[in-house]
Every structure is written in C-alpha cells, then in structure tokens.
CSV table of C-alpha atoms in Angstrom, one decimal:
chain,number,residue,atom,x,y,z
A,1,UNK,CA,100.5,54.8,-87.6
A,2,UNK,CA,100.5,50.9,-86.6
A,3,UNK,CA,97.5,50.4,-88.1
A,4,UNK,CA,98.3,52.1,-92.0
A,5,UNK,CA,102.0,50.5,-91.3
A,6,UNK,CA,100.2,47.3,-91.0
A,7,UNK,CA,97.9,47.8,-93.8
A,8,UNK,CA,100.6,49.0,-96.1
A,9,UNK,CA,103.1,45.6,-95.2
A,10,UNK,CA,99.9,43.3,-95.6
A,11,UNK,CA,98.2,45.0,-98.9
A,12,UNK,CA,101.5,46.1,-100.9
A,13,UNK,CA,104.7,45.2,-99.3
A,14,UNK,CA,103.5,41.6,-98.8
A,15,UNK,CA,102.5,40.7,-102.1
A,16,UNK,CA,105.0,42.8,-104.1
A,17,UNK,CA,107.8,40.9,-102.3
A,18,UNK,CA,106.0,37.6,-103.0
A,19,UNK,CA,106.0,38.7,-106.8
A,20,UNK,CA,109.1,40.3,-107.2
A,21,UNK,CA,111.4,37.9,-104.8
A,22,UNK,CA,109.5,35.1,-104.1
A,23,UNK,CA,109.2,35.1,-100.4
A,24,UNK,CA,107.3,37.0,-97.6
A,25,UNK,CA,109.3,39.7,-95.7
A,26,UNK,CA,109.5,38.6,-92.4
A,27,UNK,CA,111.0,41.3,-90.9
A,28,UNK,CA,111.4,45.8,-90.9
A,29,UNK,CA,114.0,47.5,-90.0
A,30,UNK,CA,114.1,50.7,-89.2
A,31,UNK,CA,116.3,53.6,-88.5
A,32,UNK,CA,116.4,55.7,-85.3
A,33,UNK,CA,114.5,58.0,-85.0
A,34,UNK,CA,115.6,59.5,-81.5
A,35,UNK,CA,117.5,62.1,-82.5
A,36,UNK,CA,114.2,64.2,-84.2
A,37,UNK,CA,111.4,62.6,-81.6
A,38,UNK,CA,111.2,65.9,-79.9
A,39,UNK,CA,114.1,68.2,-82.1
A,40,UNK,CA,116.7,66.7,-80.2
A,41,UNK,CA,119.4,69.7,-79.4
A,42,UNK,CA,117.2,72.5,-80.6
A,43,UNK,CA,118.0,75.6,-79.2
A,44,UNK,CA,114.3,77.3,-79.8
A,45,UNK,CA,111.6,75.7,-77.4
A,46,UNK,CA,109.2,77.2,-80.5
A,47,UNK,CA,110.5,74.3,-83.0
A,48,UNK,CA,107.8,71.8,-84.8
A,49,UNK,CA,107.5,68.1,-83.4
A,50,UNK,CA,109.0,66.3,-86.3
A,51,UNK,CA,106.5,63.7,-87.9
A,52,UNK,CA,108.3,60.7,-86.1
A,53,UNK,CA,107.6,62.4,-82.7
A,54,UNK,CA,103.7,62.9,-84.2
A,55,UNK,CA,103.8,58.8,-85.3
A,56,UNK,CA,103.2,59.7,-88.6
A,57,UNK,CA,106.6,58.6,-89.9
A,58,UNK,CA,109.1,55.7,-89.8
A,59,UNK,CA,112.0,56.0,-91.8
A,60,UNK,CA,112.8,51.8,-93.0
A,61,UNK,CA,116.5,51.1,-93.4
A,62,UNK,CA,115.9,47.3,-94.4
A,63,UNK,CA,113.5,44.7,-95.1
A,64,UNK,CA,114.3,40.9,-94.0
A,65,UNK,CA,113.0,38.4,-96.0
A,66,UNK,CA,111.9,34.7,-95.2
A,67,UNK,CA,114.5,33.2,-96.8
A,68,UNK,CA,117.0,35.5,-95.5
A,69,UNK,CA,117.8,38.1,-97.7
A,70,UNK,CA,118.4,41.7,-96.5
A,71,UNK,CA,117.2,44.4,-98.7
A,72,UNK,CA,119.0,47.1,-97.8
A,73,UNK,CA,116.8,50.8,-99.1
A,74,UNK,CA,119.7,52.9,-99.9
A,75,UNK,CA,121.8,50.1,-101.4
A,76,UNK,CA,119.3,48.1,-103.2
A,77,UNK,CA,116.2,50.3,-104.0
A,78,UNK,CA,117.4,51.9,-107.3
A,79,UNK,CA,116.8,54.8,-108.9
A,80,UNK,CA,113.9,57.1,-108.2
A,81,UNK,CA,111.6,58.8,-110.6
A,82,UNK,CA,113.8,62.0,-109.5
A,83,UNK,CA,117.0,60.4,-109.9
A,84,UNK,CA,116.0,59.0,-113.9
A,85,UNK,CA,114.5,62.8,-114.5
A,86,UNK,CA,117.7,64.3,-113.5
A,87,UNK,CA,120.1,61.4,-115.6
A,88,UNK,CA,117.7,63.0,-118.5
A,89,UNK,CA,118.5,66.1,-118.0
A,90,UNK,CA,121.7,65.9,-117.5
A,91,UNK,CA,122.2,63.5,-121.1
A,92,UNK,CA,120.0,66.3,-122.8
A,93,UNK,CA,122.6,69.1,-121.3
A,94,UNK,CA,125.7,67.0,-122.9
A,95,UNK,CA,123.8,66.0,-125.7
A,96,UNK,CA,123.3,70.3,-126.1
A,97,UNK,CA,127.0,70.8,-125.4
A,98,UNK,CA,128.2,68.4,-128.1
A,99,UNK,CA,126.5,69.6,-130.7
C-alpha cells in the first residue's frame, strides 16, 4: 500500500493541489483505523480482516498544505457525483409534485 499511496500523492495529489491551491501538500492525515484492524469487538472468530487490517486501505481525514492550510475531507471536499445525482432526483421528484 506505501508504494500506490506514494504514487497516488506524487502523480495526482501533488500536482492537482499545485493547480487548484497553489502549494504542495505537505502533509496526510489520517483517521484511525484500530478499531477495524482485526474486527475489533467481533463476536464471530469467522469475520473478514477489514481492508485496513489487509493494507489496502487508509481512510484520509485531512490534507496539510505548505502554506498551512488544512483541508479537511468531510468539511471541504464537496459534493460527490452521488450526492449531485441524488439533488437531481430529488428537484425532478418536486418539479413532478408541483405540476
């Protein structure tokens, strides 16, 4: 997992935050993943490793920014392709309902 984190902050995180905030992100934080390393709690010996126990997962709360910024995901990332298709659906539902 290093290695494709690493690839991913140096080929795309790296030069989209150059572009869209003009500065390097100097910094990742992330958010703990102890509590589902091993199923933390579960009551069944039989239950799947999550993908953070595996390494195939890192759940990023915030990026740091050279110039000192925090960009904080669930604050500052915006809406998601599944968030503008359900703000369509939902207009189109009221649009229905008006008529």
């Amino acid at each position: 997992m290093v290695a494709s984190l690493y690839r991913w902050v140096e080929d795309t995180l790296q030069p989209t935050a150059q572009e869209v905030l003009g500065t390097r992100i100097t910094r990742l934080r992330n958010l703990s993943g102890y509590a589902c390393r091993n199923r933390n709690g579960s009551m069944h010996s039989a239950d799947k490793l999550s993908e953070h126990a595996r390494a195939n997962a890192i759940d990023i709360a915030s990026f740091v920014t050279a110039d000192g910024r925090t960009i904080d995901v669930a604050r500052d990332w915006g809406p998601t392709k599944r968030d503008e298709r359900e703000a369509l659906k939902i207009a189109a539902e009221k649009a229905r309902e008006e008529k």
